[in-house]
Coordinates of C-alpha atoms and ligand atoms in Angstrom, one line a residue:
X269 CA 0.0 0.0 0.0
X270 CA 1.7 3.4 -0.9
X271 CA 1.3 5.7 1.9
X272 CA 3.8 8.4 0.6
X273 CA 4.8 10.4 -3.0
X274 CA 7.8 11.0 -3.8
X275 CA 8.7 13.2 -7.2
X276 CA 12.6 13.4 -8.6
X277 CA 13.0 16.3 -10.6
X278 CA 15.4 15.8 -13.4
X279 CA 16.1 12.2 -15.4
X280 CA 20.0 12.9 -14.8
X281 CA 22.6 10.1 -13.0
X282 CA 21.4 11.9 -10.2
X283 CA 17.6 11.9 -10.3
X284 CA 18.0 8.2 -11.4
X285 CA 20.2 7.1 -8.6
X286 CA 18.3 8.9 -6.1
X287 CA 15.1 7.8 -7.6
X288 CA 16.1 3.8 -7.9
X289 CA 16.9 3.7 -4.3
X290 CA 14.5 5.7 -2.8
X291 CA 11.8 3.0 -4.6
X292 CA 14.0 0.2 -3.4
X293 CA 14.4 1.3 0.5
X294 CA 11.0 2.6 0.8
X295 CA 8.8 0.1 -0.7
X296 CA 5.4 2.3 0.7
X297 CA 6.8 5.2 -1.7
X298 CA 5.4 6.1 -4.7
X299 CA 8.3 7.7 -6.8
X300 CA 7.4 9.6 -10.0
X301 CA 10.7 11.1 -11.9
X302 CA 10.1 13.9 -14.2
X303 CA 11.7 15.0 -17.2
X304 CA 11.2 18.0 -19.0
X305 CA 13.6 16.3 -22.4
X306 CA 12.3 13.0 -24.5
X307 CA 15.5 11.7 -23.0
X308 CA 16.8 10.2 -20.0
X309 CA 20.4 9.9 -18.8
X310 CA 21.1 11.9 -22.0
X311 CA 24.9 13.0 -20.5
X312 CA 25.4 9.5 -18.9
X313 CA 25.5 8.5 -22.9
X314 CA 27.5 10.8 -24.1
X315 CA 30.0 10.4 -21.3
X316 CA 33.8 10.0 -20.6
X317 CA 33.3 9.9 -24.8
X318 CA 30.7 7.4 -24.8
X319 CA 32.2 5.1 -21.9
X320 CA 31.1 6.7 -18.8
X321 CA 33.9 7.7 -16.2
X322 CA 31.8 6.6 -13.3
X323 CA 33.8 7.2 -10.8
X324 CA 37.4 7.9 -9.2
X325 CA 39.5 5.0 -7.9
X326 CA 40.4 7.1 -4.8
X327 CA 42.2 6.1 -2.2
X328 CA 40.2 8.0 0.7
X329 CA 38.0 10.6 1.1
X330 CA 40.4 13.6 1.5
X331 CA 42.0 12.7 -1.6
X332 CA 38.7 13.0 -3.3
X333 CA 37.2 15.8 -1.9
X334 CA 40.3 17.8 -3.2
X335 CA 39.4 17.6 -6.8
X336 CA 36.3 19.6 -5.6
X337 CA 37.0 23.5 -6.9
X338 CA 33.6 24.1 -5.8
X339 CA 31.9 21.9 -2.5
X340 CA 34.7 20.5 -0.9
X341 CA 34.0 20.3 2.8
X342 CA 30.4 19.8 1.3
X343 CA 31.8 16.3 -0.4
X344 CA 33.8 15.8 2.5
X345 CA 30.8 15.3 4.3
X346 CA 28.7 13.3 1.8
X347 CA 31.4 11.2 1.3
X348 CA 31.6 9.8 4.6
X349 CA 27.6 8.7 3.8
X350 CA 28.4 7.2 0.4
X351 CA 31.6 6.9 -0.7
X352 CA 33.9 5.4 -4.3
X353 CA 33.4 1.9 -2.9
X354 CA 29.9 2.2 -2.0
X355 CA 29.5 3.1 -5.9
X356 CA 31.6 0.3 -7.2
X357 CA 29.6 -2.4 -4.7
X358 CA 26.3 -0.5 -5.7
X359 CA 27.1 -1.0 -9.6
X360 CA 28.8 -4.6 -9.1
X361 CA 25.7 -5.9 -6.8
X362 CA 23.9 -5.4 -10.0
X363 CA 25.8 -7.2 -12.2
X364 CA 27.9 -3.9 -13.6
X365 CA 31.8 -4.4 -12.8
X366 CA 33.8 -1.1 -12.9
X367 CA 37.6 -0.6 -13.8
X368 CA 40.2 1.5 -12.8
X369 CA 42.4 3.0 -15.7
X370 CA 45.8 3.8 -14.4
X371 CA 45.3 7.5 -14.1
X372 CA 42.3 6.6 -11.4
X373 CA 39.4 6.9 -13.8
X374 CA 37.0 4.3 -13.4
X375 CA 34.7 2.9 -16.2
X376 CA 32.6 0.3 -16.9
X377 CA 34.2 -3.2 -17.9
X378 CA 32.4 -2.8 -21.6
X379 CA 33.7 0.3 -22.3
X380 CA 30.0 1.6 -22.9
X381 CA 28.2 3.9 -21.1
X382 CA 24.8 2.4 -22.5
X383 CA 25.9 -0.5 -19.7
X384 CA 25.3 1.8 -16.7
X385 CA 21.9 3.5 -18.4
X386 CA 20.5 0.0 -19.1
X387 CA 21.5 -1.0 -15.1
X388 CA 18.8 2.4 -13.9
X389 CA 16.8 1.7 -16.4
X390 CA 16.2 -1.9 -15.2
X391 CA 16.2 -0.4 -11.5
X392 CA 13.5 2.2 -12.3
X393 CA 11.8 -0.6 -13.4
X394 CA 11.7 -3.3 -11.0
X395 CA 10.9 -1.0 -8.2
X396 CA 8.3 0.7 -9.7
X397 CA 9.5 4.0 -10.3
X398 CA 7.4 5.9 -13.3
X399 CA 8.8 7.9 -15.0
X400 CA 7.0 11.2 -17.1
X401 CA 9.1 12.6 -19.9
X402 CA 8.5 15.5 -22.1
X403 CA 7.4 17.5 -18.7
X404 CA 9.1 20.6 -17.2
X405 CA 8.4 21.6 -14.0
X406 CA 7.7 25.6 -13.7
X407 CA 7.2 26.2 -10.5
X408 CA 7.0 24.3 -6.9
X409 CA 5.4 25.7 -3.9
X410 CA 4.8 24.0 -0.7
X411 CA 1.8 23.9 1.3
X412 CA 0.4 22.3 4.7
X413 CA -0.1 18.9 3.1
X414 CA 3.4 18.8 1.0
X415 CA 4.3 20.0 -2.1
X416 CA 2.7 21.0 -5.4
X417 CA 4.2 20.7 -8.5
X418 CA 3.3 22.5 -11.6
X419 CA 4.3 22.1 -15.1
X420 CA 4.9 24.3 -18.1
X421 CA 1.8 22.1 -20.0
X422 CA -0.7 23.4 -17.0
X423 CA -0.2 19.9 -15.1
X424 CA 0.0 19.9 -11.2
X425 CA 1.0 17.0 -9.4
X426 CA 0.9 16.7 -5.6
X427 CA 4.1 15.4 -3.4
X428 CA 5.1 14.8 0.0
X429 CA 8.8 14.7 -0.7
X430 CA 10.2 16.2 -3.4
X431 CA 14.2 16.3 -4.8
X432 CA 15.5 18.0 -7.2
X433 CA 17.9 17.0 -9.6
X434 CA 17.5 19.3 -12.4
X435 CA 21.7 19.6 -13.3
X436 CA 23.3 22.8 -13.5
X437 CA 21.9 25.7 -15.6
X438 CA 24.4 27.7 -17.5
X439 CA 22.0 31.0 -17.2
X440 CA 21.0 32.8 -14.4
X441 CA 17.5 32.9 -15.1
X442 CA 16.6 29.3 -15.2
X443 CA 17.2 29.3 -11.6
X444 CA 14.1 31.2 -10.8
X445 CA 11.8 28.4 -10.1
X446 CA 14.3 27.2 -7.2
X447 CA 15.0 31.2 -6.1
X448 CA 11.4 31.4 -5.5
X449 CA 11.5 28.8 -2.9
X450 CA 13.8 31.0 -0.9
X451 CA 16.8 29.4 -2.3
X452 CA 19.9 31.6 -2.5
X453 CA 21.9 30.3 -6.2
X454 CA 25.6 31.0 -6.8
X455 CA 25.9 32.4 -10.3
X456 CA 26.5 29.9 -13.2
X457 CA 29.8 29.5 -15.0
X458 CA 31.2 27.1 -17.2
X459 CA 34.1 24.8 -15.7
X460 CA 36.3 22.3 -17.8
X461 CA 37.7 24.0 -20.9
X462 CA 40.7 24.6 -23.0
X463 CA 42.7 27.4 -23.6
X464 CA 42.4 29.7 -26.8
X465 CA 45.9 30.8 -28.6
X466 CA 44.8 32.5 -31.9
X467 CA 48.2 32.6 -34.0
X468 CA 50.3 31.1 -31.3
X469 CA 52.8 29.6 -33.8
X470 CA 52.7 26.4 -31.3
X471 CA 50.2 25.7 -32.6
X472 CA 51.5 24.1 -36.0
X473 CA 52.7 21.4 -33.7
X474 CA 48.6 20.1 -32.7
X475 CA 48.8 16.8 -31.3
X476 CA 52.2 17.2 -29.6
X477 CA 51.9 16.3 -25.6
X478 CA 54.2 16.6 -22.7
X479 CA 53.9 14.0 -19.5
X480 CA 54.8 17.3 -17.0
X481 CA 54.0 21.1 -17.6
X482 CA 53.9 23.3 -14.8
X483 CA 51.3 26.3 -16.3
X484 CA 51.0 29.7 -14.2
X485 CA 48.3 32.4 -15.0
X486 CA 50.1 35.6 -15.2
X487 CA 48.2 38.2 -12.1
X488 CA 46.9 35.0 -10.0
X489 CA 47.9 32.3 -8.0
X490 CA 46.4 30.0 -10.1
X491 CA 48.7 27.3 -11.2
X492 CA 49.0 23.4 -12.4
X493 CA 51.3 20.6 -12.8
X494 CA 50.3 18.0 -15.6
X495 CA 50.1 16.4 -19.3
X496 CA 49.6 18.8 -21.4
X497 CA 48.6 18.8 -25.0
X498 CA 48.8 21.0 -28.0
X499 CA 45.5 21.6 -29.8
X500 CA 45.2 23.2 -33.1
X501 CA 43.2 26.0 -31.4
X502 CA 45.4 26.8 -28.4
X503 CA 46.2 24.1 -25.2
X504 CA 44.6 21.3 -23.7
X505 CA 44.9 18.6 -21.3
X506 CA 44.9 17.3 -17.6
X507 CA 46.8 20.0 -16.3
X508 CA 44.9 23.3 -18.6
X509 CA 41.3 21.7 -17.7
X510 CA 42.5 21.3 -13.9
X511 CA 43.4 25.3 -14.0
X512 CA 39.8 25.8 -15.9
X513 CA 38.1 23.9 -13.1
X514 CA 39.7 25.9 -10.3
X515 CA 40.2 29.1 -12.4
X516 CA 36.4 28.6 -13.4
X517 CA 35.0 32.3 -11.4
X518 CA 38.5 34.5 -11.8
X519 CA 39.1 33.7 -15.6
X520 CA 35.7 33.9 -16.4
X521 CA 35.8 37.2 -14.7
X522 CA 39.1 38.4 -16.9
X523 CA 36.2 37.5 -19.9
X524 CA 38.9 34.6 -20.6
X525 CA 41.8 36.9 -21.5
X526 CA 44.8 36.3 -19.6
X527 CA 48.9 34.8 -20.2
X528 CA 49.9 31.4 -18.9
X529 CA 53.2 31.1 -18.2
X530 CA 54.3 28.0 -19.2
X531 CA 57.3 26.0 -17.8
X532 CA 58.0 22.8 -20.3
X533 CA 60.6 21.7 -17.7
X534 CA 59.1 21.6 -14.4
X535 CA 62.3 19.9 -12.8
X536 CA 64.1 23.1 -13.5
X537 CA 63.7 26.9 -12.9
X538 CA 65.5 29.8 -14.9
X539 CA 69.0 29.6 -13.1
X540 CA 68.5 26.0 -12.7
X541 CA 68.6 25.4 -16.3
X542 CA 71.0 28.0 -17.1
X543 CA 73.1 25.8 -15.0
X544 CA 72.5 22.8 -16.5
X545 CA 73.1 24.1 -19.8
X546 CA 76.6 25.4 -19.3
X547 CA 77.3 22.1 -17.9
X548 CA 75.9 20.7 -21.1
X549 CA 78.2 23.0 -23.1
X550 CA 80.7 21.2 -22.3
X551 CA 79.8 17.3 -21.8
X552 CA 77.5 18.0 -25.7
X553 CA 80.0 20.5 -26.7
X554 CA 79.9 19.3 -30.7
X555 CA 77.3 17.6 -31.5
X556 CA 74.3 19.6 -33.2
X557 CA 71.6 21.1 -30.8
X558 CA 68.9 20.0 -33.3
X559 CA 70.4 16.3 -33.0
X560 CA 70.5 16.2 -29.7
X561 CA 67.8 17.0 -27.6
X562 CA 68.9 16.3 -23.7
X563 CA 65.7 16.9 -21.6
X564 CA 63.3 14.4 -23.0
X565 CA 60.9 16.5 -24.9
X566 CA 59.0 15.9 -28.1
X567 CA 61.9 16.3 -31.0
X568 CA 59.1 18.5 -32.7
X569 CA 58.9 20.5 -29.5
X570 CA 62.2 20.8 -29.0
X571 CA 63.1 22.2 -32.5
X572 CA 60.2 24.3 -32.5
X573 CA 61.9 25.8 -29.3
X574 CA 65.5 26.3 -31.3
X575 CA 63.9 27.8 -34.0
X576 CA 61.7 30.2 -31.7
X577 CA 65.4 31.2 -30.2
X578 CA 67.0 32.0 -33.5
X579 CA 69.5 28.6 -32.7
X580 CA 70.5 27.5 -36.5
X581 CA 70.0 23.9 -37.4
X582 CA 73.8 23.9 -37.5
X583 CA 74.4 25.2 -34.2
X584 CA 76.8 22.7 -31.6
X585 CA 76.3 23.1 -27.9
X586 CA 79.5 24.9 -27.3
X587 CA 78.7 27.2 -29.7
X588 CA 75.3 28.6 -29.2
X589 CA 75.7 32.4 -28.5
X590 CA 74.8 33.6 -25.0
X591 CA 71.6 36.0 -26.4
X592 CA 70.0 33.0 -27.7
X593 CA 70.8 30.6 -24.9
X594 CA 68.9 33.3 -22.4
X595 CA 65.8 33.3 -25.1
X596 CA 65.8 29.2 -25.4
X597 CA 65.8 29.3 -20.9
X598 CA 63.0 31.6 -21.1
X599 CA 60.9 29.5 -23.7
X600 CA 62.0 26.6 -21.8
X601 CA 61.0 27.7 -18.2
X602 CA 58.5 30.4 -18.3
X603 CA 57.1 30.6 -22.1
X604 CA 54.4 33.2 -22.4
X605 CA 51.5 32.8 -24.0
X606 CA 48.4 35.0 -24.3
X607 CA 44.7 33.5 -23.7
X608 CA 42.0 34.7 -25.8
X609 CA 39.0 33.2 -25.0
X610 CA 37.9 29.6 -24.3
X611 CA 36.8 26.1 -25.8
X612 CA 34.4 24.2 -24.0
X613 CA 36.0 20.6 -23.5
X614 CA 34.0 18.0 -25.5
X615 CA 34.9 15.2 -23.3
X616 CA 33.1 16.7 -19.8
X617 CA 31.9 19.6 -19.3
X618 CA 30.2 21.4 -16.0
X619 CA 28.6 24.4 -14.6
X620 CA 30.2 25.7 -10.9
X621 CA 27.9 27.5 -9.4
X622 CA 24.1 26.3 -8.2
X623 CA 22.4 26.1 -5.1
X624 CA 23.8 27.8 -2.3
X625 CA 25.6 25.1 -0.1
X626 CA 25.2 26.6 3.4
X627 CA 21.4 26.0 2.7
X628 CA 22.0 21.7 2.4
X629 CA 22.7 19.5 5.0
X630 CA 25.1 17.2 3.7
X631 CA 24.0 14.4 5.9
X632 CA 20.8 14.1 4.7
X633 CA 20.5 16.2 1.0
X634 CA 17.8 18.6 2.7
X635 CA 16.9 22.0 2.2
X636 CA 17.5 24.2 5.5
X637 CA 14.8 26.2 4.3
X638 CA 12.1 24.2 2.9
X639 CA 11.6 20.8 5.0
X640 CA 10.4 17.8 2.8
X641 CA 12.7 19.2 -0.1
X642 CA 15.6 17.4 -1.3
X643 CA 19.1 18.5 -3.7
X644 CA 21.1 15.7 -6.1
X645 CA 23.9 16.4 -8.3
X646 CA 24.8 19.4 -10.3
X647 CA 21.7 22.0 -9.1
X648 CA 24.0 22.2 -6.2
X649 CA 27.2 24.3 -6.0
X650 CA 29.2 21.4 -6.4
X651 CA 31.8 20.5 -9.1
X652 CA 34.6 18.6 -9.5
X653 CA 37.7 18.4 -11.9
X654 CA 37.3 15.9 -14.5
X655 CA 38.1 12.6 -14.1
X656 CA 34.9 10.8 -12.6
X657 CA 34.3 13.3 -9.9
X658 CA 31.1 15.0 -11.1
X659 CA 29.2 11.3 -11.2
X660 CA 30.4 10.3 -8.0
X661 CA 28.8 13.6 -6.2
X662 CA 25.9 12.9 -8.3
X663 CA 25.8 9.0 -7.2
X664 CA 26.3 10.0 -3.5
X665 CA 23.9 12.8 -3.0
X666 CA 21.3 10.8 -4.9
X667 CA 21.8 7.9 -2.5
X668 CA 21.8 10.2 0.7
X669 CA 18.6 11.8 -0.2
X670 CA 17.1 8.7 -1.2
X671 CA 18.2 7.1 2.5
X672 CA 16.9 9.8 4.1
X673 CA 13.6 10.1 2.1
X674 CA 13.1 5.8 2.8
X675 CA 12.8 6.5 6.2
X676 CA 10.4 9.1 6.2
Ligands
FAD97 C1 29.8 15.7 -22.7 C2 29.9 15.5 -21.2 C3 30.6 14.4 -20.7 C4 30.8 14.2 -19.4 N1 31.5 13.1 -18.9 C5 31.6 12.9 -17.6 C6 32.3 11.8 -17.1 O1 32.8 10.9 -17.9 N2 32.5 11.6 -15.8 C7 31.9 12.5 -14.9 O2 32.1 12.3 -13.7 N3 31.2 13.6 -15.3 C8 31.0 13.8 -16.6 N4 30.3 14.9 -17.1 C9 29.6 15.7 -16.1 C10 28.4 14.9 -15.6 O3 27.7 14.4 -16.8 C11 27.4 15.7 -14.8 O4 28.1 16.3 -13.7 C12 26.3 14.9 -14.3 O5 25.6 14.3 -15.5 C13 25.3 15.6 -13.5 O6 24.2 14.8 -13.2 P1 22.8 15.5 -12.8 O7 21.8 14.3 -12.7 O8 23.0 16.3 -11.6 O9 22.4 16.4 -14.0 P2 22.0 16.1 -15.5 O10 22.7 14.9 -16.0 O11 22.3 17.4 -16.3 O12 20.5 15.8 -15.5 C14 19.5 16.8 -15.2 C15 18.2 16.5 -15.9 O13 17.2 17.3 -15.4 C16 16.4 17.7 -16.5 N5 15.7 19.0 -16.1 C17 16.3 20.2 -16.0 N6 15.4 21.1 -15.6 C18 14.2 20.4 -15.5 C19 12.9 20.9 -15.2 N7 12.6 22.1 -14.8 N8 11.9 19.9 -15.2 C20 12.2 18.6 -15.5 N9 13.4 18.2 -15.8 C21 14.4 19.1 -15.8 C22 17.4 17.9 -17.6 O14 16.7 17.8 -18.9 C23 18.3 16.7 -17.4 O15 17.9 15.5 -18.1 C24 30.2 15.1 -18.4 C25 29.4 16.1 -18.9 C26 29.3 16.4 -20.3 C27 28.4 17.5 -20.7

């Protein structure tokens, strides 16, 4: 006998997850998820390019949280309720084993991300959950018996519980639905992009990658150690979309016009190399500086960076004149490059920015100001870096509120 309605707003990984287990733990619950799109789990699909980075192999939960630009003690907290392994049991119980790739990301064993929508789709399923698509909800206002929900088609439904998992909003104005509850919402920005080098001749050399780049953003103290990879539109990469996450509000705010200063070799500063390079006068001294490229770089790189100093494809070490030494340190150790503008990152991208965190309790996914009103996923003011981090605070804030809706 249902004695209770619950309605998810929002047919996103975290609408689903909370939605699945709410039905599951709570079998008195009548759970309706609404969907204002013809599709559900539309980004799950497109994910980690059609794979679905699931999760972070992390080691513990301060580890994790720290990949959170936005939300960490938030996470922190959450995490302690529902954490990577909680996830990977969760998916495994139901017949979906995970992976971990060697850089931590964790995928499913097929490679498919059609594997982990087919998993909450069977969920949804056997525990009843119905689902409405092609419905957007306009407005909710709460009342003495619960909740009322209305739609853009006219529709009202009625709900004790309700949690919202509508994903981030990259304007403003969408969030006036959830403002009008009383909710206070951090303004939207895009997180995870690349970096725009119009006519940065380093550019000719798209598809070249380093292991290790330390980048710097000229007037902050934004900076990044990581792979980084040459696009034909500027820079991209672990360590560029690492600034972007944690850059997100300050670049955005500089209207994406800035100079990273880019050291190639991290192991070494400006007098540390000039060091090492009269050193390497000597023990080099006649062989060919195009030849012989000491410091492990991509030989395109590395000729690219000769050329940029004016060193002749003839040159020897012990001959290269001391002007052009000081001009190959400085593209070595601290190249400049101006930013002018950005390109949103294909692979994942995220809005910072959402509902005000200090208005959640991250034990149970509540609303401080509304009682009976739940947050999952990306609504909130929660984002991580990329790398499986965005799923895994959409899995565990879906799972809390649904624990904490089940025993209701
Ligand atoms: C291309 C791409 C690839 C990504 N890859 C990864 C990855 O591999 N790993 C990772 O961790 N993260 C990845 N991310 C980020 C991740 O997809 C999101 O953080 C995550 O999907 C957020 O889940 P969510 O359920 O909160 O929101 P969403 O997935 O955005 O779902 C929200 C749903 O709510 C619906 N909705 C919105 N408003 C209303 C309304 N008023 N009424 C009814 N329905 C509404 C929307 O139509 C949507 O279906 C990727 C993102 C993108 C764009």
């Amino acid at each position: 006998m249902v004695n209770k309605r619950l309605v998810v707003i929002g047919g996103g990984a975290a609408g689903f997850f909370c939605a699945v287990n709410a039905a599951r733990l709570h079998t008195q619950l009548e759970v309706i998820l609404i969907e204002k799109s013809s599709k559900l789990l539309s980004k799950v699909k497109v994910s980690g390019g059609g794979r679905c980075n699931v999760t972070h192999n992390a080691p513990d939960i301060p580890y994790m949280s720290k990949r959170y630009p936005r939300g960490q003690h938030f996470v922190k907290k959450a995490f302690s309720r529902f954490f990577v392994q909680d996830t990977i049991a969760w998916f495994k119980e139901r017949g979906v084993a995970l992976k971990a790739e060697a850089d931590g990301r964790m995928f499913p064993v097929t490679d498919n991300s059609q594997t982990i929508i087919d998993c909450l789709l069977r969920e949804a399923d056997k525990y009843g959950v119905k689902i409405r698509m092609n419905a957007a909800v306009s407005e909710l206002v709460s009342g003495s018996k619960g909740w009322e929900i209305r739609l853009q088609d006219g529709d009202t439904l009625k709900a004790d519980l309700v949690c919202v998992a509508a994903g981030g909003y990259a304007q403003l104005e969408k969030f006036a639905w959830l403002q009008a509850i009383g909710h206070q919402i951090e303004a939207p920005m895009p997180s995870l992009f690349t970096f725009n080098m119009p006519d940065n001749p380093i550019t000719t050399l798209m598809g070249v990658s380093v292991e290790e780049a330390h980048v710097k953003i000229a007037g902050t103290k934004l900076q990044e150690k990581g792979p980084l990879l040459i696009t034909h539109w500027g820079m991209s990469g672990p360590c560029i979309l690492r600034l972007s996450a944690w850059g997100a509000r300050e670049l955005g705010a500089l209207q994406y016009q800035f100079t990273a200063l880019i050291n190639w070799l991290p192991a070494f500063n400006e007098n540390s190399l000039r060091d090492e390079i009269q050193g390497l006068r000597f023990s080099l001294g006649g062989q060919k500086m195009h030849h012989k490229n000491p410091f492990g770089l991509p030989q395109r790189l590395w000729q690219f960076f000769l050329q940029q100093s004016g060193i002749g494809e003839d040159i020897r070490w012990a001959d290269m004149p001391a002007k052009e030494q000081h001009k190959l340190i400085k593209y070595l150790t601290a190249m400049l490059c101006p930013v002018k503008g950005k390109t949103t990152f294909k692979e994942e991208f995220v809005t910072c920015g959402g509902i005000r965190l200090s208005e959640i309790d991250p034990a149970t996914m509540e609303s401080k100001l509304a009682p009976g009103l739940f947050f999952a996923g990306e609504v909130m003011d929660v984002d991580g870096i990329t790398g499986g981090f965005n799923f895994q605070h959409a899995w565990t804030s879906g799972w809390i509120a649904a624990s904490t809706i089940a025993e209701r």
